[in-house]
Amino acid sequence: MSKLGVIGGSGLYEIKGLVPKGAKKITTPFGKPSGEYLIGEMGGKEIIFLPRHGSHHNIPPHMINYRANIWGFKKLGVERILSISAVGGIEKGLEPGDIVILDQVIDMTRNRKSTFYDGKDGVVHIDFTEPYCRELRQTLLKAGKRVKVTVKDGGVYAAVEGPRLESAAEIKSFAVLGANVVGMTGMPEASLAREAEICYAGISVVANYAAGISKRKLTVAEVMKAMKDASGKIKLLLKETFALIPGQRKCVCREALKEAKI
Ligand code: HPA
């Protein structure tokens, strides 16, 4: 049975309803992951959960060891990751509490270790035309329909370095580029998962209107409140998704390294 990974973002440090079975501390050639991987069961599947900011939210987005986190999942035999993140809503009509199943990304991060392949194990260029696993996205959309949790099918995620929030002009420019939401953790998580041949889907919860869209000052409290309020919907969506995920992968993610090495 294939194992499923879940990465929790701001405000999501546990999955309600997950029956705990234990925890694993993992060491990796890239250093320490964000914390212990919690192992549990839900929807009849083995679930491995990691809060990316640490269980007490002490790791800021630009200090997360993305490589260690993804490597750890690989080491534990995880084939698919559902990644949950808080985002600012850029697109008109997106409201705090809305859930977006991402389909594209624009990477604007600058200072992150973004590959497992620094040359020692060859030069690798993975295909990233579709950053998110098609099969996993379809399963999430189907699950949303079945449990009547409204999700938006598709959204372009602008990944920024942080930890500061954006200026109003930055958000305006991201909108011109085609971004629908903005967040600080979506990259290089997605591309590292692809390098590790792990399927990866991005579930973004709109926590606030992005800078300049609402005239109010952005606060961390509103982000945390929106995430807490959305946790019931996220739980329903995850549980149904776990139950619906097919046993065998048929997507291209599982052979991402094929024809990608020089
Ligand atoms: N910008 C960047 N990251 C975020 C935001 C935002 O407005 N909200 C939650 N994460």
Short mmCIF file of C-alpha atoms in Angstrom, two decimals, residues 100-106 128-134 137-138 141 152-157 178 180-181 194 201-204:
data_model
loop_
_atom_site.label_atom_id
_atom_site.label_comp_id
_atom_site.label_asym_id
_atom_site.label_seq_id
_atom_site.Cartn_x
_atom_site.Cartn_y
_atom_site.Cartn_z
CA VAL A 100 -7.51 26.58 -4.12
CA ILE A 101 -6.16 23.39 -5.72
CA LEU A 102 -3.10 24.88 -7.40
CA ASP A 103 -2.16 24.12 -10.98
CA GLN A 104 0.79 26.43 -11.66
CA VAL A 105 3.59 28.24 -9.88
CA ILE A 106 5.84 31.24 -10.44
CA PHE A 128 8.23 21.09 -14.53
CA THR A 129 5.68 22.12 -17.16
CA GLU A 130 2.95 20.90 -14.83
CA PRO A 131 4.30 21.49 -11.31
CA TYR A 132 1.48 19.66 -9.53
CA CYS A 133 0.54 15.99 -9.99
CA ARG A 134 -2.40 15.70 -12.35
CA ARG A 137 -5.25 17.16 -8.33
CA GLN A 138 -8.10 15.22 -9.95
CA LEU A 141 -11.31 17.84 -6.96
CA LYS A 152 -11.28 26.30 -6.81
CA ASP A 153 -9.92 24.16 -9.64
CA GLY A 154 -6.60 25.75 -10.51
CA GLY A 155 -4.62 28.72 -9.36
CA VAL A 156 -1.21 30.20 -10.03
CA TYR A 157 0.92 30.43 -6.89
CA GLY A 178 -0.89 35.88 -13.88
CA ASN A 180 -3.83 34.24 -8.32
CA VAL A 181 -2.36 33.69 -4.85
CA ARG A 194 9.33 16.17 -8.45
CA ALA A 201 -0.40 18.61 -4.86
CA GLY A 202 -0.82 22.09 -3.42
CA ILE A 203 -3.89 22.90 -1.36
CA SER A 204 -3.86 26.60 -0.60
#
